[in-house]
Every structure is written in structure tokens, then in C-alpha cells.
mmCIF file of C-alpha atoms in Angstrom:
data_model
loop_
_atom_site.group_PDB
_atom_site.id
_atom_site.type_symbol
_atom_site.label_atom_id
_atom_site.label_comp_id
_atom_site.label_asym_id
_atom_site.label_seq_id
_atom_site.Cartn_x
_atom_site.Cartn_y
_atom_site.Cartn_z
ATOM 1 C CA MET A 1 -13.479 -0.762 10.189
ATOM 2 C CA GLY A 2 -16.456 0.033 7.968
ATOM 3 C CA VAL A 3 -17.842 -2.019 5.096
ATOM 4 C CA PHE A 4 -20.545 -1.162 2.588
ATOM 5 C CA SER A 5 -21.914 -2.873 -0.511
ATOM 6 C CA ILE A 6 -22.399 -1.624 -4.047
ATOM 7 C CA ARG A 7 -24.510 -3.380 -6.650
ATOM 8 C CA THR A 8 -23.166 -2.718 -10.130
ATOM 9 C CA THR A 9 -25.420 -2.837 -13.167
ATOM 10 C CA LYS A 10 -23.176 -3.252 -16.204
ATOM 11 C CA ARG A 11 -19.992 -5.088 -17.138
ATOM 12 C CA THR A 12 -17.960 -1.930 -16.623
ATOM 13 C CA SER A 13 -19.473 0.165 -13.817
ATOM 14 C CA ILE A 14 -17.702 3.135 -12.302
ATOM 15 C CA VAL A 15 -19.585 4.253 -9.210
ATOM 16 C CA ASN A 16 -19.033 7.433 -7.183
ATOM 17 C CA ILE A 17 -18.673 6.222 -3.569
ATOM 18 C CA THR A 18 -17.540 9.506 -1.996
ATOM 19 C CA ALA A 19 -20.623 9.903 0.199
ATOM 20 C CA ASN A 20 -20.269 6.322 1.526
ATOM 21 C CA VAL A 21 -16.599 6.877 2.359
ATOM 22 C CA LYS A 22 -17.328 10.197 4.098
ATOM 23 C CA GLU A 23 -19.944 8.492 6.244
ATOM 24 C CA GLU A 24 -17.422 5.874 7.379
ATOM 25 C CA VAL A 25 -14.895 8.596 8.229
ATOM 26 C CA LYS A 26 -17.483 10.355 10.383
ATOM 27 C CA ARG A 27 -18.453 7.077 12.059
ATOM 28 C CA SER A 28 -14.797 6.312 12.879
ATOM 29 C CA GLY A 29 -14.477 9.432 15.015
ATOM 30 C CA VAL A 30 -10.908 9.955 13.731
ATOM 31 C CA ARG A 31 -9.964 13.660 13.634
ATOM 32 C CA SER A 32 -6.439 13.413 12.200
ATOM 33 C CA GLY A 33 -5.078 10.431 10.292
ATOM 34 C CA ILE A 34 -5.572 8.539 7.067
ATOM 35 C CA CYS A 35 -8.415 6.715 5.359
ATOM 36 C CA ILE A 36 -7.896 3.569 3.276
ATOM 37 C CA VAL A 37 -10.538 2.663 0.704
ATOM 38 C CA TYR A 38 -10.009 -0.988 -0.223
ATOM 39 C CA VAL A 39 -11.905 -3.349 -2.524
ATOM 40 C CA PRO A 40 -11.280 -7.069 -1.801
ATOM 41 C CA HIS A 41 -12.174 -8.197 -5.350
ATOM 42 C CA THR A 42 -9.820 -9.060 -8.210
ATOM 43 C CA THR A 43 -11.801 -7.556 -11.102
ATOM 44 C CA ALA A 44 -12.428 -4.230 -9.375
ATOM 45 C CA ALA A 45 -10.371 -1.126 -8.592
ATOM 46 C CA VAL A 46 -10.530 2.100 -6.597
ATOM 47 C CA PHE A 47 -9.425 5.459 -7.977
ATOM 48 C CA ILE A 48 -9.860 9.170 -7.309
ATOM 49 C CA ASN A 49 -10.704 11.646 -10.060
ATOM 50 C CA GLU A 50 -13.203 14.239 -11.206
ATOM 51 C CA GLY A 51 -16.801 13.623 -10.197
ATOM 52 C CA ALA A 52 -18.397 16.817 -11.551
ATOM 53 C CA ASP A 53 -18.520 15.961 -15.272
ATOM 54 C CA PRO A 54 -19.635 12.364 -15.953
ATOM 55 C CA ASP A 55 -17.758 12.531 -19.266
ATOM 56 C CA VAL A 56 -14.482 12.130 -17.343
ATOM 57 C CA VAL A 57 -15.536 8.696 -16.113
ATOM 58 C CA ARG A 58 -16.824 7.895 -19.607
ATOM 59 C CA ASP A 59 -13.401 8.751 -21.056
ATOM 60 C CA ILE A 60 -11.626 6.608 -18.457
ATOM 61 C CA THR A 61 -13.933 3.690 -19.343
ATOM 62 C CA TYR A 62 -13.290 4.231 -23.053
ATOM 63 C CA MET A 63 -9.518 4.283 -22.608
ATOM 64 C CA MET A 64 -9.453 1.153 -20.431
ATOM 65 C CA GLU A 65 -11.273 -0.745 -23.187
ATOM 66 C CA LYS A 66 -8.987 0.717 -25.858
ATOM 67 C CA LEU A 67 -5.768 -0.146 -24.001
ATOM 68 C CA ILE A 68 -6.844 -3.440 -22.422
ATOM 69 C CA PRO A 69 -9.649 -4.770 -24.641
ATOM 70 C CA TRP A 70 -12.145 -7.301 -23.356
ATOM 71 C CA GLU A 71 -11.313 -9.628 -26.245
ATOM 72 C CA ASP A 72 -7.739 -10.614 -27.092
ATOM 73 C CA ARG A 73 -6.773 -13.961 -28.567
ATOM 74 C CA SER A 74 -3.675 -14.202 -26.398
ATOM 75 C CA TYR A 75 -5.515 -14.184 -23.045
ATOM 76 C CA ALA A 76 -5.064 -17.518 -21.260
ATOM 77 C CA HIS A 77 -7.418 -17.243 -18.236
ATOM 78 C CA SER A 78 -10.321 -19.598 -18.884
ATOM 79 C CA GLU A 79 -12.999 -17.441 -17.223
ATOM 80 C CA GLY A 80 -12.807 -14.954 -20.082
ATOM 81 C CA ASN A 81 -12.433 -11.890 -17.856
ATOM 82 C CA SER A 82 -8.679 -11.350 -18.152
ATOM 83 C CA ALA A 83 -9.123 -7.698 -19.104
ATOM 84 C CA ALA A 84 -10.890 -7.048 -15.791
ATOM 85 C CA HIS A 85 -8.079 -8.643 -13.765
ATOM 86 C CA ILE A 86 -5.397 -6.709 -15.662
ATOM 87 C CA ARG A 87 -7.181 -3.354 -15.268
ATOM 88 C CA SER A 88 -7.655 -4.024 -11.543
ATOM 89 C CA ALA A 89 -3.981 -4.918 -11.044
ATOM 90 C CA ILE A 90 -2.729 -1.811 -12.864
ATOM 91 C CA ILE A 91 -5.084 0.816 -11.384
ATOM 92 C CA GLY A 92 -4.922 -0.816 -7.954
ATOM 93 C CA ASN A 93 -7.539 -2.075 -5.507
ATOM 94 C CA SER A 94 -7.142 0.747 -2.986
ATOM 95 C CA ARG A 95 -6.514 4.444 -2.453
ATOM 96 C CA VAL A 96 -5.366 6.349 0.626
ATOM 97 C CA ILE A 97 -6.680 9.801 1.627
ATOM 98 C CA PRO A 98 -5.453 12.093 4.441
ATOM 99 C CA VAL A 99 -7.982 13.009 7.144
ATOM 100 C CA GLU A 100 -7.824 16.334 9.017
ATOM 101 C CA ASN A 101 -10.388 17.891 11.397
ATOM 102 C CA GLY A 102 -12.480 14.787 10.898
ATOM 103 C CA GLU A 103 -12.756 15.367 7.125
ATOM 104 C CA LEU A 104 -11.276 13.714 4.046
ATOM 105 C CA MET A 105 -8.711 16.048 2.468
ATOM 106 C CA LEU A 106 -10.177 15.560 -1.017
ATOM 107 C CA GLY A 107 -9.520 18.311 -3.523
ATOM 108 C CA ARG A 108 -12.363 20.463 -4.834
ATOM 109 C CA TRP A 109 -12.957 18.300 -7.922
ATOM 110 C CA GLU A 110 -12.012 14.938 -6.427
ATOM 111 C CA SER A 111 -14.425 12.060 -5.940
ATOM 112 C CA VAL A 112 -13.668 8.470 -4.934
ATOM 113 C CA PHE A 113 -14.758 5.799 -7.415
ATOM 114 C CA LEU A 114 -15.276 2.065 -7.321
ATOM 115 C CA ALA A 115 -14.564 0.590 -10.754
ATOM 116 C CA GLU A 116 -16.010 -2.841 -11.473
ATOM 117 C CA PHE A 117 -14.735 -4.303 -14.742
ATOM 118 C CA ASP A 118 -16.616 -7.615 -14.678
ATOM 119 C CA GLY A 119 -20.103 -6.780 -13.459
ATOM 120 C CA PRO A 120 -22.897 -6.736 -12.806
ATOM 121 C CA ARG A 121 -22.056 -7.928 -9.293
ATOM 122 C CA GLU A 122 -22.552 -7.117 -5.630
ATOM 123 C CA ARG A 123 -19.249 -5.704 -4.322
ATOM 124 C CA LYS A 124 -17.924 -4.893 -0.865
ATOM 125 C CA VAL A 125 -15.831 -1.822 -0.102
ATOM 126 C CA ILE A 126 -13.757 -1.720 3.079
ATOM 127 C CA VAL A 127 -12.980 1.654 4.680
ATOM 128 C CA LYS A 128 -10.363 1.740 7.406
ATOM 129 C CA VAL A 129 -9.590 5.008 9.165
ATOM 130 C CA ILE A 130 -6.635 5.236 11.544
ATOM 131 C CA GLY A 131 -5.265 8.121 13.565
ATOM 132 C CA GLU A 132 -6.126 10.286 16.524
ATOM 133 C CA ARG A 133 -9.666 10.689 17.817
ATOM 134 C CA MET B 1 9.191 -3.082 10.319
ATOM 135 C CA GLY B 2 9.777 -6.378 8.529
ATOM 136 C CA VAL B 3 11.951 -7.025 5.500
ATOM 137 C CA PHE B 4 12.300 -10.157 3.404
ATOM 138 C CA SER B 5 14.164 -10.996 0.198
ATOM 139 C CA ILE B 6 12.962 -12.568 -3.029
ATOM 140 C CA ARG B 7 15.278 -13.945 -5.704
ATOM 141 C CA THR B 8 13.678 -13.635 -9.124
ATOM 142 C CA THR B 9 14.620 -15.999 -11.936
ATOM 143 C CA LYS B 10 13.539 -14.341 -15.182
ATOM 144 C CA ARG B 11 13.424 -10.863 -16.681
ATOM 145 C CA THR B 12 9.751 -10.554 -15.817
ATOM 146 C CA SER B 13 8.995 -12.424 -12.596
ATOM 147 C CA ILE B 14 5.700 -12.093 -10.776
ATOM 148 C CA VAL B 15 5.993 -13.772 -7.385
ATOM 149 C CA ASN B 16 3.179 -14.519 -4.918
ATOM 150 C CA ILE B 17 4.404 -13.067 -1.595
ATOM 151 C CA THR B 18 1.171 -13.425 0.399
ATOM 152 C CA ALA B 19 2.600 -15.926 2.886
ATOM 153 C CA ASN B 20 5.627 -13.695 3.558
ATOM 154 C CA VAL B 21 3.399 -10.664 4.157
ATOM 155 C CA LYS B 22 1.085 -12.619 6.484
ATOM 156 C CA GLU B 23 4.081 -13.722 8.534
ATOM 157 C CA GLU B 24 5.171 -10.108 9.003
ATOM 158 C CA VAL B 25 1.654 -9.104 10.075
ATOM 159 C CA LYS B 26 1.650 -11.849 12.700
ATOM 160 C CA ARG B 27 5.124 -10.837 13.868
ATOM 161 C CA SER B 28 4.036 -7.190 14.255
ATOM 162 C CA GLY B 29 1.418 -8.084 16.848
ATOM 163 C CA VAL B 30 -0.962 -5.485 15.367
ATOM 164 C CA ARG B 31 -4.634 -6.470 15.783
ATOM 165 C CA SER B 32 -6.329 -3.536 14.041
ATOM 166 C CA GLY B 33 -4.633 -1.227 11.551
ATOM 167 C CA ILE B 34 -3.078 -1.226 8.109
ATOM 168 C CA CYS B 35 -0.249 -3.064 6.383
ATOM 169 C CA ILE B 36 1.975 -1.419 3.772
ATOM 170 C CA VAL B 37 3.827 -3.664 1.322
ATOM 171 C CA TYR B 38 6.610 -1.598 -0.235
ATOM 172 C CA VAL B 39 9.345 -2.448 -2.721
ATOM 173 C CA PRO B 40 12.302 -0.011 -2.683
ATOM 174 C CA HIS B 41 13.381 -0.784 -6.272
ATOM 175 C CA THR B 42 12.665 1.208 -9.434
ATOM 176 C CA THR B 43 12.073 -1.670 -11.860
ATOM 177 C CA ALA B 44 9.681 -3.548 -9.559
ATOM 178 C CA ALA B 45 6.068 -3.147 -8.455
ATOM 179 C CA VAL B 46 3.568 -4.533 -5.947
ATOM 180 C CA PHE B 47 0.000 -5.425 -6.850
ATOM 181 C CA ILE B 48 -2.917 -7.487 -5.548
ATOM 182 C CA ASN B 49 -4.894 -9.844 -7.764
ATOM 183 C CA GLU B 50 -6.000 -13.420 -8.236
ATOM 184 C CA GLY B 51 -3.560 -16.074 -7.044
ATOM 185 C CA ALA B 52 -5.661 -19.201 -7.719
ATOM 186 C CA ASP B 53 -5.225 -19.467 -11.499
ATOM 187 C CA PRO B 54 -1.642 -18.782 -12.671
ATOM 188 C CA ASP B 55 -3.056 -17.767 -16.064
ATOM 189 C CA VAL B 56 -4.163 -14.459 -14.523
ATOM 190 C CA VAL B 57 -0.555 -13.513 -13.791
ATOM 191 C CA ARG B 58 0.421 -14.776 -17.252
ATOM 192 C CA ASP B 59 -2.167 -12.471 -18.820
ATOM 193 C CA ILE B 60 -0.959 -9.499 -16.767
ATOM 194 C CA THR B 61 2.615 -10.213 -17.920
ATOM 195 C CA TYR B 62 1.459 -10.501 -21.538
ATOM 196 C CA MET B 63 -0.419 -7.199 -21.420
ATOM 197 C CA MET B 64 2.461 -5.302 -19.784
ATOM 198 C CA GLU B 65 4.726 -6.386 -22.659
ATOM 199 C CA LYS B 66 2.055 -5.535 -25.238
ATOM 200 C CA LEU B 67 1.381 -2.055 -23.822
ATOM 201 C CA ILE B 68 4.905 -1.133 -22.734
ATOM 202 C CA PRO B 69 7.227 -3.268 -24.880
ATOM 203 C CA TRP B 70 10.773 -3.993 -23.799
ATOM 204 C CA GLU B 71 12.088 -2.599 -27.104
ATOM 205 C CA ASP B 72 11.073 0.814 -28.414
ATOM 206 C CA ARG B 73 13.326 3.036 -30.488
ATOM 207 C CA SER B 74 12.197 6.153 -28.683
ATOM 208 C CA TYR B 75 13.418 5.075 -25.221
ATOM 209 C CA ALA B 76 16.235 7.349 -24.046
ATOM 210 C CA HIS B 77 17.479 5.667 -20.825
ATOM 211 C CA SER B 78 20.894 4.191 -21.608
ATOM 212 C CA GLU B 79 20.550 1.097 -19.397
ATOM 213 C CA GLY B 80 18.019 -0.369 -21.820
ATOM 214 C CA ASN B 81 15.432 -1.170 -19.148
ATOM 215 C CA SER B 82 13.059 1.758 -19.676
ATOM 216 C CA ALA B 83 10.052 -0.547 -19.974
ATOM 217 C CA ALA B 84 10.700 -1.876 -16.468
ATOM 218 C CA HIS B 85 10.867 1.641 -14.981
ATOM 219 C CA ILE B 86 7.676 2.733 -16.756
ATOM 220 C CA ARG B 87 5.726 -0.360 -15.663
ATOM 221 C CA SER B 88 6.912 0.133 -12.075
ATOM 222 C CA ALA B 89 5.891 3.810 -12.037
ATOM 223 C CA ILE B 90 2.412 3.118 -13.418
ATOM 224 C CA ILE B 91 1.489 0.044 -11.329
ATOM 225 C CA GLY B 92 3.145 1.491 -8.250
ATOM 226 C CA ASN B 93 5.781 0.240 -5.827
ATOM 227 C CA SER B 94 3.405 -0.394 -2.920
ATOM 228 C CA ARG B 95 -0.021 -1.547 -1.835
ATOM 229 C CA VAL B 96 -1.929 -1.006 1.415
ATOM 230 C CA ILE B 97 -4.144 -3.656 3.074
ATOM 231 C CA PRO B 98 -6.454 -3.257 6.107
ATOM 232 C CA VAL B 99 -5.712 -5.454 9.154
ATOM 233 C CA GLU B 100 -8.461 -6.645 11.495
ATOM 234 C CA ASN B 101 -8.280 -9.227 14.319
ATOM 235 C CA GLY B 102 -4.613 -9.607 13.499
ATOM 236 C CA GLU B 103 -5.349 -10.726 9.907
ATOM 237 C CA LEU B 104 -4.971 -9.130 6.474
ATOM 238 C CA MET B 105 -8.427 -8.304 5.093
ATOM 239 C CA LEU B 106 -7.617 -9.868 1.721
ATOM 240 C CA GLY B 107 -10.573 -11.022 -0.342
ATOM 241 C CA ARG B 108 -11.135 -14.696 -1.045
ATOM 242 C CA TRP B 109 -9.288 -14.656 -4.384
ATOM 243 C CA GLU B 110 -6.717 -11.998 -3.540
ATOM 244 C CA SER B 111 -2.986 -12.595 -3.327
ATOM 245 C CA VAL B 112 -0.173 -10.055 -2.996
ATOM 246 C CA PHE B 113 2.425 -10.089 -5.770
ATOM 247 C CA LEU B 114 5.901 -8.722 -6.258
ATOM 248 C CA ALA B 115 6.464 -7.923 -9.926
ATOM 249 C CA GLU B 116 10.063 -7.613 -11.086
ATOM 250 C CA PHE B 117 10.360 -6.335 -14.649
ATOM 251 C CA ASP B 118 14.163 -6.342 -14.971
ATOM 252 C CA GLY B 119 15.307 -9.576 -13.331
ATOM 253 C CA PRO B 120 16.720 -11.891 -12.449
ATOM 254 C CA ARG B 121 17.676 -10.040 -9.259
ATOM 255 C CA GLU B 122 17.608 -10.273 -5.490
ATOM 256 C CA ARG B 123 14.868 -7.933 -4.250
ATOM 257 C CA LYS B 124 13.855 -6.629 -0.835
ATOM 258 C CA VAL B 125 10.249 -6.195 0.234
ATOM 259 C CA ILE B 126 9.447 -3.950 3.215
ATOM 260 C CA VAL B 127 6.326 -4.677 5.279
ATOM 261 C CA LYS B 128 5.201 -2.031 7.730
ATOM 262 C CA VAL B 129 2.187 -2.663 9.949
ATOM 263 C CA ILE B 130 0.743 0.156 12.047
ATOM 264 C CA GLY B 131 -2.222 0.243 14.384
ATOM 265 C CA GLU B 132 -3.375 -1.077 17.732
ATOM 266 C CA ARG B 133 -1.802 -4.128 19.372
ATOM 267 C CA MET C 1 -0.123 17.603 8.121
ATOM 268 C CA GLY C 2 2.230 19.431 5.768
ATOM 269 C CA VAL C 3 1.403 21.140 2.493
ATOM 270 C CA PHE C 4 3.708 22.624 -0.105
ATOM 271 C CA SER C 5 3.171 24.121 -3.549
ATOM 272 C CA ILE C 6 4.796 23.358 -6.875
ATOM 273 C CA ARG C 7 4.556 25.606 -9.920
ATOM 274 C CA THR C 8 4.758 23.553 -13.099
ATOM 275 C CA THR C 9 6.046 25.059 -16.325
ATOM 276 C CA LYS C 10 4.832 22.825 -19.152
ATOM 277 C CA ARG C 11 1.728 20.812 -20.041
ATOM 278 C CA THR C 12 3.396 17.618 -18.837
ATOM 279 C CA SER C 13 5.712 18.378 -15.909
ATOM 280 C CA ILE C 14 7.250 15.658 -13.784
ATOM 281 C CA VAL C 15 8.896 17.263 -10.757
ATOM 282 C CA ASN C 16 11.184 15.573 -8.218
ATOM 283 C CA ILE C 17 9.649 16.450 -4.819
ATOM 284 C CA THR C 18 11.783 14.134 -2.652
ATOM 285 C CA ALA C 19 13.469 16.970 -0.731
ATOM 286 C CA ASN C 20 10.100 18.604 0.044
ATOM 287 C CA VAL C 21 8.682 15.312 1.320
ATOM 288 C CA LYS C 22 11.756 14.622 3.483
ATOM 289 C CA GLU C 23 11.410 18.057 5.063
ATOM 290 C CA GLU C 24 7.791 17.329 6.021
ATOM 291 C CA VAL C 25 8.803 13.983 7.540
ATOM 292 C CA LYS C 26 11.428 15.720 9.671
ATOM 293 C CA ARG C 27 8.938 18.407 10.684
ATOM 294 C CA SER C 28 6.386 15.769 11.756
ATOM 295 C CA GLY C 29 8.728 14.348 14.375
ATOM 296 C CA VAL C 30 7.530 10.814 13.562
ATOM 297 C CA ARG C 31 10.246 8.190 14.122
ATOM 298 C CA SER C 32 8.399 5.043 13.039
ATOM 299 C CA GLY C 33 5.312 5.005 10.827
ATOM 300 C CA ILE C 34 4.198 5.812 7.315
ATOM 301 C CA CYS C 35 4.188 8.854 5.069
ATOM 302 C CA ILE C 36 1.389 9.570 2.588
ATOM 303 C CA VAL C 37 2.154 11.859 -0.352
ATOM 304 C CA TYR C 38 -1.167 13.019 -1.776
ATOM 305 C CA VAL C 39 -2.065 15.397 -4.597
ATOM 306 C CA PRO C 40 -5.647 16.781 -4.408
ATOM 307 C CA HIS C 41 -5.861 17.526 -8.153
ATOM 308 C CA THR C 42 -7.539 15.452 -10.864
ATOM 309 C CA THR C 43 -5.021 15.949 -13.672
ATOM 310 C CA ALA C 44 -1.966 15.149 -11.522
ATOM 311 C CA ALA C 45 -0.396 12.011 -10.067
ATOM 312 C CA VAL C 46 2.299 10.921 -7.608
ATOM 313 C CA PHE C 47 4.757 8.129 -8.341
ATOM 314 C CA ILE C 48 8.112 6.825 -7.157
ATOM 315 C CA ASN C 49 10.910 5.901 -9.553
ATOM 316 C CA GLU C 50 14.497 6.602 -10.517
ATOM 317 C CA GLY C 51 15.676 10.155 -9.979
ATOM 318 C CA ALA C 52 19.337 9.771 -10.984
ATOM 319 C CA ASP C 53 18.976 9.676 -14.777
ATOM 320 C CA PRO C 54 16.492 12.250 -16.124
ATOM 321 C CA ASP C 55 15.981 10.022 -19.165
ATOM 322 C CA VAL C 56 13.830 7.704 -17.020
ATOM 323 C CA VAL C 57 11.294 10.475 -16.443
ATOM 324 C CA ARG C 58 11.554 11.397 -20.141
ATOM 325 C CA ASP C 59 10.702 7.800 -21.077
ATOM 326 C CA ILE C 60 7.737 7.735 -18.677
ATOM 327 C CA THR C 61 6.461 10.987 -20.239
ATOM 328 C CA TYR C 62 6.927 9.561 -23.727
ATOM 329 C CA MET C 63 5.024 6.369 -22.914
ATOM 330 C CA MET C 64 2.121 8.174 -21.244
ATOM 331 C CA GLU C 65 1.634 10.216 -24.436
ATOM 332 C CA LYS C 66 1.976 7.097 -26.613
ATOM 333 C CA LEU C 67 -0.542 5.057 -24.586
ATOM 334 C CA ILE C 68 -2.979 7.840 -23.656
ATOM 335 C CA PRO C 69 -2.517 10.532 -26.316
ATOM 336 C CA TRP C 70 -3.569 14.110 -25.704
ATOM 337 C CA GLU C 71 -5.749 14.045 -28.825
ATOM 338 C CA ASP C 72 -8.308 11.311 -29.451
ATOM 339 C CA ARG C 73 -11.557 11.860 -31.327
ATOM 340 C CA SER C 74 -13.487 9.655 -28.926
ATOM 341 C CA TYR C 75 -12.826 11.770 -25.821
ATOM 342 C CA ALA C 76 -16.077 13.291 -24.528
ATOM 343 C CA HIS C 77 -14.927 15.673 -21.743
ATOM 344 C CA SER C 78 -15.445 19.208 -23.045
ATOM 345 C CA GLU C 79 -12.409 20.744 -21.349
ATOM 346 C CA GLY C 80 -10.123 18.894 -23.761
ATOM 347 C CA ASN C 81 -7.858 17.473 -21.055
ATOM 348 C CA SER C 82 -9.249 13.928 -20.884
ATOM 349 C CA ALA C 83 -5.801 12.393 -21.295
ATOM 350 C CA ALA C 84 -4.625 14.140 -18.116
ATOM 351 C CA HIS C 85 -7.577 12.822 -16.089
ATOM 352 C CA ILE C 86 -7.095 9.271 -17.380
ATOM 353 C CA ARG C 87 -3.342 9.249 -16.656
ATOM 354 C CA SER C 88 -3.998 10.596 -13.146
ATOM 355 C CA ALA C 89 -6.649 7.947 -12.421
ATOM 356 C CA ILE C 90 -4.451 5.072 -13.596
ATOM 357 C CA ILE C 91 -1.136 6.090 -11.966
ATOM 358 C CA GLY C 92 -2.901 7.294 -8.840
ATOM 359 C CA ASN C 93 -2.904 10.548 -6.901
ATOM 360 C CA SER C 94 -0.882 9.255 -3.939
ATOM 361 C CA ARG C 95 1.949 7.042 -2.771
ATOM 362 C CA VAL C 96 2.765 5.623 0.676
ATOM 363 C CA ILE C 97 6.303 5.262 2.062
ATOM 364 C CA PRO C 98 7.424 3.557 5.304
ATOM 365 C CA VAL C 99 9.255 5.740 7.855
ATOM 366 C CA GLU C 100 11.871 4.311 10.210
ATOM 367 C CA ASN C 101 14.280 6.143 12.530
ATOM 368 C CA GLY C 102 12.696 9.356 11.355
ATOM 369 C CA GLU C 103 13.674 8.701 7.713
ATOM 370 C CA LEU C 104 11.763 7.723 4.570
ATOM 371 C CA MET C 105 12.643 4.132 3.645
ATOM 372 C CA LEU C 106 13.251 5.057 0.005
ATOM 373 C CA GLY C 107 15.503 2.734 -1.961
ATOM 374 C CA ARG C 108 18.886 3.925 -3.210
ATOM 375 C CA TRP C 109 17.578 4.965 -6.636
ATOM 376 C CA GLU C 110 14.092 6.028 -5.604
ATOM 377 C CA SER C 111 12.766 9.562 -5.805
ATOM 378 C CA VAL C 112 9.208 10.831 -5.302
ATOM 379 C CA PHE C 113 7.657 12.656 -8.258
ATOM 380 C CA LEU C 114 4.700 14.912 -8.803
ATOM 381 C CA ALA C 115 3.369 14.445 -12.332
ATOM 382 C CA GLU C 116 1.187 17.221 -13.723
ATOM 383 C CA PHE C 117 -0.431 16.301 -17.044
ATOM 384 C CA ASP C 118 -2.346 19.524 -17.683
ATOM 385 C CA GLY C 119 0.014 22.318 -16.694
ATOM 386 C CA PRO C 120 1.391 24.793 -16.337
ATOM 387 C CA ARG C 121 -0.357 25.229 -12.981
ATOM 388 C CA GLU C 122 0.271 25.866 -9.306
ATOM 389 C CA ARG C 123 -0.271 22.578 -7.461
ATOM 390 C CA LYS C 124 -0.538 21.603 -3.806
ATOM 391 C CA VAL C 125 1.005 18.452 -2.379
ATOM 392 C CA ILE C 126 -0.212 17.141 0.989
ATOM 393 C CA VAL C 127 2.174 15.124 3.165
ATOM 394 C CA LYS C 128 0.693 13.273 6.107
ATOM 395 C CA VAL C 129 2.989 11.313 8.433
ATOM 396 C CA ILE C 130 1.493 9.048 11.080
ATOM 397 C CA GLY C 131 3.136 6.811 13.654
ATOM 398 C CA GLU C 132 5.186 6.986 16.827
ATOM 399 C CA ARG C 133 7.175 10.073 17.798
#
């Protein structure tokens, strides 16, 4: 199992972690199997989408704030970060990617992202690769 | 493969199933691998988020009803539970968790939840653990 | 690892791919394990929900357009398909299903769907089954 850390810089930080995940896949020595990218934090999420144009991530950030705004009078959680918990629960705190010939089977435009919705914080990402060496 | 049942009590019931999942991991004997928590029902979902403050789950419930309301004139499905199906499809009917040293690698504040959006009902949860014993 | 192609016919196309996935599970020879259904495209998603009544998929399509409309003045991505990327990121580009006795452990009403939000296009779906033969 591999673990790496990401330091986020803003309240909402969406960070491309593809290179980190690829490194853990290589280190695992698995040739054929699956890779789990898992964030053990309740205000963060993992998703896969386009990494080429940064405007895609900007639009995802915009829509998360539009749908699940930071401020809402009906939130009950006393820490004031309910929006971050809700976004994390809906998007999900992990993604799974097939591995073949020792490589992630990511599509041409796909990157793996860590989304922190209540930063800035130091966050851990767990990468578990299982299969045949 | 392990299976357990949960009886929900309200239309929207979000139940902390962490203890049940941990028991299945122990029973599997797997020391290093991954655990899949899967609900085979189309109005239910599985997610991971904070279990310490019940207000977090309350806020998630509130936002699901705000975003995807139970009543909407444009719903076509004749059973009247379209909102439950849509919420299930978006959140997802499973989550995956790494296992190391025979333990779920859940973060400090993380719990695993079954969300039923069209209860009360009796629901099955499937736990599959794969890896090295 | 199995791969099959789906040709979508409309901008939003939600296609039942359960039969294709079952065929790949059979071909894998795995008796006990898990099946990953993965789409390597950034405007598409995979989800599991009711396949019996087509109105369920219609309602999911309706709600995705209501929540994350195709047109929104604040979108920045120049290709004009921001809504498709956002829907894909939130729903997720994969699902995981337990396999037992060589069969997907799908619930009675569950089907597996490919959702394309920026079609029509030719799309690949990757099916990876791991476990014991």
C-alpha cells in the first residue's frame, strides 16, 4: 500500500494527482489488476476527469458551489463546513482504475484529481494496487 | 462473501454500518487487500463520511431533498419514487475501502453509511473482501 | 481484461450494458471476486440502477439537465460541453460489482448503464474481473 501527502492552498482545491498515483502503481510491481485511489478524509473526494484544460476543473468547482453552496441557513453541523461533507459524500472518497501491463488504463484525456472542499489542509491519499505481479 | 440485513424505519434512512462491515472484514481473514461494500437495491446508496456528529448526516439528507426533491411534476416513473432512484444513481450503490493488517483503512472521522431513500424497507448489504490472507 | 464499444445516438444517451458486462465476466472465468466497469472518457459515466422501467432512466436524464444544465453563462471550458464533464465527475466513471459463483451479484432490479453526456460518439467500456478462477 502506498500513501502520499498533498498540501492544499485554498478552501476548494482540486489537485491533479495522476503522477503520484502512477508512481505508486509502478512501485507496487502489479502488472494486471486494479488500483484504488482512496482519501481517508470527510471533506475531500477523488474523481477522474479532463486534466488538459484547467477550465474543466474550474467549471466543476463553480458547479459544486452553485449546487451545494458554502452558506445555507438550514445546515446544522456546528463546524460550518457542511457543504464540504455533502460534496465529499456525493462525489465519493475513492475511484478505481484498471491496471494492465503495469500501467493505469486511463483514457487519453483522463487525470485523477484530489478535491479538497475545506482547505487549506495537509491531506493523505492512499493507493492500493492488487493483482498479479 | 458476507451479507447482512438492515431494517430502515423512515423514507430517508441513513444508517451507520461501519461495525457490520468491520465484522465481515474480520470474518474474511484477509490481511491485505480491498473491501467492497455493495447494496443491490435501486433506491439505496452507500457512502463514507463523518459519523461523529449526526448533524453531518442530517445535512446530507437535507441537501438531497433540496437538490432532488421527492415531488417534481416532471418525473415520469409511475411508482412515485423517482427521487430515490436518481439519488442512488448519482451517489452510487457501492464504495471500496483498502484493507491493511486485517483492518479497514478508514480515516479517523470516517464511517460507512447505507442510505435508503425509499424506506422503510429491509435491505441487504453485500461485503466482499479480496486480497491476501 | 475485456473491452467493448458502444455507439451512442444522442447528446445524452444512457445505454443498458448489463449483457455486455455479463459476457465479459463469463469470459474471464472468475468464480469469486469483483468486476470493475470503467469508462475511459471524460464526458461519460457508469452507474447502476433500475433497468425494468425506462422511465427511471428518463427521470435521471431529466434531473441531470435540471441540476447541471447544458447552458450556463458561467462555464469557462471553450468546448462548450462543461455540463458533460461535471456530470461525469460527480456520478463517476466506474462501478464495482461483486462476483460469486461466476455471476455478477446484481440485485433483482439492477442494471449497469453507460451514460454519455456529450454524444453521439463511439465509446469504449473496460471490464476488469479479478479473483479466483
